[in-house]
PDB file of C-alpha atoms in Angstrom:
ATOM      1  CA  UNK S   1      60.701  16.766  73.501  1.00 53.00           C
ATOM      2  CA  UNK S   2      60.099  13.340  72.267  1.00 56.00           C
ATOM      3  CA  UNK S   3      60.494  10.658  74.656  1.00 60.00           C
ATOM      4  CA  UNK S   4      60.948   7.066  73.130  1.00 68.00           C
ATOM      5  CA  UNK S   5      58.885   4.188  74.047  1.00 65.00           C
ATOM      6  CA  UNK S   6      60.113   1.878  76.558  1.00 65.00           C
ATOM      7  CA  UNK S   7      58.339  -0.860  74.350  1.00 63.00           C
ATOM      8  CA  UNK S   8      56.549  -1.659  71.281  1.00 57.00           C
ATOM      9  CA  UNK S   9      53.537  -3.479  70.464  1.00 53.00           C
ATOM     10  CA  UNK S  10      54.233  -6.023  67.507  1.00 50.00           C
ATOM     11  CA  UNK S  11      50.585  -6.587  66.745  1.00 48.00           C
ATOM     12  CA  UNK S  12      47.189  -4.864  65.779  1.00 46.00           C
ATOM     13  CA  UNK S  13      43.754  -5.802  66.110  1.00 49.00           C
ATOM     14  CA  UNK S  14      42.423  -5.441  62.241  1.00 53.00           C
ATOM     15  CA  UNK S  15      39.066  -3.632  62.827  1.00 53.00           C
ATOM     16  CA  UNK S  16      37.903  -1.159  59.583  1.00 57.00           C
ATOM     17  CA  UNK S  17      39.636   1.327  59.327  1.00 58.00           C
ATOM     18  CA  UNK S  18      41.702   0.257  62.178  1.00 56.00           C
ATOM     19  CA  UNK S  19      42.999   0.968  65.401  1.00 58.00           C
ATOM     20  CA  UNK S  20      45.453   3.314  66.289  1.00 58.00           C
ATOM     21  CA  UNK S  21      46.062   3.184  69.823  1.00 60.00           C
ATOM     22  CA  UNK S  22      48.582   1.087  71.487  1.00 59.00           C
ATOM     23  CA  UNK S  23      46.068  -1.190  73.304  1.00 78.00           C
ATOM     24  CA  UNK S  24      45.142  -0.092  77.022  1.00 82.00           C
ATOM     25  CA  UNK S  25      44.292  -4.172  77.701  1.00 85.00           C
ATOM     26  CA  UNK S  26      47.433  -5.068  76.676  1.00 86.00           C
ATOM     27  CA  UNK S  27      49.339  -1.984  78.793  1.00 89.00           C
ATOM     28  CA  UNK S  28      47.584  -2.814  81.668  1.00 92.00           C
ATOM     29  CA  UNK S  29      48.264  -6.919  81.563  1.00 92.00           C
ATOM     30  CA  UNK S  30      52.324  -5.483  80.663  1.00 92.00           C
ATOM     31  CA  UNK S  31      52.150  -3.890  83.930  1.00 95.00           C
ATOM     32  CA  UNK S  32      51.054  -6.451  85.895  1.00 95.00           C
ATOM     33  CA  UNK S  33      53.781  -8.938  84.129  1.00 95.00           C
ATOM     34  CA  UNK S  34      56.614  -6.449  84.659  1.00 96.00           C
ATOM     35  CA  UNK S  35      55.125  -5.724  88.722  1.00 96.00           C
ATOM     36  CA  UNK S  36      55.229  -9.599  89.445  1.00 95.00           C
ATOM     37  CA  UNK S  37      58.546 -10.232  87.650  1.00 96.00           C
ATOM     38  CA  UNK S  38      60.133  -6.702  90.073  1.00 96.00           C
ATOM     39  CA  UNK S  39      61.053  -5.530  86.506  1.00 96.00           C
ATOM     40  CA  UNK S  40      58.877  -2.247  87.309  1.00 96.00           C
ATOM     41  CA  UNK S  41      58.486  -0.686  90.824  1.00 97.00           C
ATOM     42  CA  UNK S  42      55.208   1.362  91.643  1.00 98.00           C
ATOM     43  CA  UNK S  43      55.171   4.580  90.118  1.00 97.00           C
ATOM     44  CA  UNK S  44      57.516   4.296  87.698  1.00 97.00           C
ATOM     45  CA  UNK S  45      56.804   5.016  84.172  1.00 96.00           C
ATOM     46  CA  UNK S  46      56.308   2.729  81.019  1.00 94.00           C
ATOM     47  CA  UNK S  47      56.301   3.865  77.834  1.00 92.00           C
ATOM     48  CA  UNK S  48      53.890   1.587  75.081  1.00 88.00           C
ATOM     49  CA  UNK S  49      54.189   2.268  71.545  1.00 85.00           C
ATOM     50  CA  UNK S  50      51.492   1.179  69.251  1.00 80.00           C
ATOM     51  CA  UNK S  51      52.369  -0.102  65.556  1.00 77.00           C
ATOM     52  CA  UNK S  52      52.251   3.378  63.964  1.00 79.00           C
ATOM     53  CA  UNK S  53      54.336   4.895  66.684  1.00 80.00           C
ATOM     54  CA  UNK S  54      50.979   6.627  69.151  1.00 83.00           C
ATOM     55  CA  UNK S  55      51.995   5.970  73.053  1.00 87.00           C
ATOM     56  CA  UNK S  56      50.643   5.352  76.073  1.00 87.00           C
ATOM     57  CA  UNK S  57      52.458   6.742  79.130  1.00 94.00           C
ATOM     58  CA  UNK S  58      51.426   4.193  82.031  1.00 95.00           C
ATOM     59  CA  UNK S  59      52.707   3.383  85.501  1.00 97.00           C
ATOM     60  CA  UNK S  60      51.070   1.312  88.444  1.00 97.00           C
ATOM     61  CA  UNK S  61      50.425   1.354  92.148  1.00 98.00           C
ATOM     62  CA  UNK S  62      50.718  -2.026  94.080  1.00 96.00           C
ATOM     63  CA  UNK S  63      47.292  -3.392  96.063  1.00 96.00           C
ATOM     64  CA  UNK S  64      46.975  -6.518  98.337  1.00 95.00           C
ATOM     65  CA  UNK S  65      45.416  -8.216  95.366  1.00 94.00           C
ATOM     66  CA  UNK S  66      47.384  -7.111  92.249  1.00 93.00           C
ATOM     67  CA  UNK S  67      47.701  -3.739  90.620  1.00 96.00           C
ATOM     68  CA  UNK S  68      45.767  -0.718  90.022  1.00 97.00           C
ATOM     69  CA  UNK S  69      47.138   1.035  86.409  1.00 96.00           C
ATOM     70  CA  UNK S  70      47.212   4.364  85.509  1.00 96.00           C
ATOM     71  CA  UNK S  71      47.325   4.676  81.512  1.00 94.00           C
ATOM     72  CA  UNK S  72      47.628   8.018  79.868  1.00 94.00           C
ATOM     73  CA  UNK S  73      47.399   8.903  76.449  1.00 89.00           C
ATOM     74  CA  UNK S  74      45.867  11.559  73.909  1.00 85.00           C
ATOM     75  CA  UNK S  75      42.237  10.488  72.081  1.00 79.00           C
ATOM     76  CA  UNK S  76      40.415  12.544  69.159  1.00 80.00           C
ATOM     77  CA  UNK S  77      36.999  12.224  68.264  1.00 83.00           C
ATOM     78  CA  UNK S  78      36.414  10.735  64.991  1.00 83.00           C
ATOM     79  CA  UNK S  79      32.953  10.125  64.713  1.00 88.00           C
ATOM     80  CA  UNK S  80      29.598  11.123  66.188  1.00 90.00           C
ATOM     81  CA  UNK S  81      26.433   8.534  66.364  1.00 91.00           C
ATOM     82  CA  UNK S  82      23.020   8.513  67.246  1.00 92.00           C
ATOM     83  CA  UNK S  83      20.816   5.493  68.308  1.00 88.00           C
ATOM     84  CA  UNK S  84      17.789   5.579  67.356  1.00 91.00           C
ATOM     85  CA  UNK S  85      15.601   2.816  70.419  1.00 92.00           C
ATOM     86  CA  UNK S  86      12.883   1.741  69.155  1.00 94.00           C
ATOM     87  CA  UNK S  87      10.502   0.592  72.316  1.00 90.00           C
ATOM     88  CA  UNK S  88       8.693  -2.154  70.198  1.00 94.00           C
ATOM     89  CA  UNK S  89      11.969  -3.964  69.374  1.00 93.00           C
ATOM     90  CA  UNK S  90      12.587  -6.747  71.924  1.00 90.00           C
ATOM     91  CA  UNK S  91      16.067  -6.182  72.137  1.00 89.00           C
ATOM     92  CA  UNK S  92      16.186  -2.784  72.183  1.00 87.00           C
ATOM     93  CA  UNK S  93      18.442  -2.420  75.138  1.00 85.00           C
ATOM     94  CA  UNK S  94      20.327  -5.973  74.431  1.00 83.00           C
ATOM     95  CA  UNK S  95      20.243  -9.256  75.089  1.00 83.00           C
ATOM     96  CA  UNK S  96      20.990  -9.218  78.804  1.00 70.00           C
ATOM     97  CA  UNK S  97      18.186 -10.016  80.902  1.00 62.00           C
TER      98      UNK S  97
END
């Protein structure tokens, strides 16, 4: 059974060859909005659909300083990498001291 979204997202970050999900950030900042504004109570489910229609099922629960979000969604792997550290390169590990 399909369940439709309870919203959609209207935008996409333009990375090659893209992004598919519908933007955990932006889910959890949604929650927060709808928690403050009593449009969502704690536990309740949200529905976020991204621009080609993948969701995220997320809900919230309430802490003395905001909100802790639970997101849920479905991932596949689409690529595999290997770093290859060179220990002579200053910056092997970053830029962070």
């Amino acid at each position: 059974m399909t369940i439709p979204p309870t919203a959609a997202t209207s935008y996409s970050v333009r990375e090659r060859p893209g992004i598919r999900s519908p933007c955990g950030t932006g889910t959890s900042a949604k929650l927060a909005c709808l928690a403050q504004d009593g449009k969502l109570q704690p536990g309740e489910i949200w529905r976020q659909a991204s621009i080609i229609g993948s969701q995220f099922t997320a809900s919230y629960q309430r802490t003395a300083e905001g909100i802790i979000p639970t997101i849920r969604g479905e991932a596949w792997v689409c690529g595999d990498n290997q770093l290859i550290l060179n220990p002579d390169d200053p910056f092997c590990w970053g830029i962070a001291p």
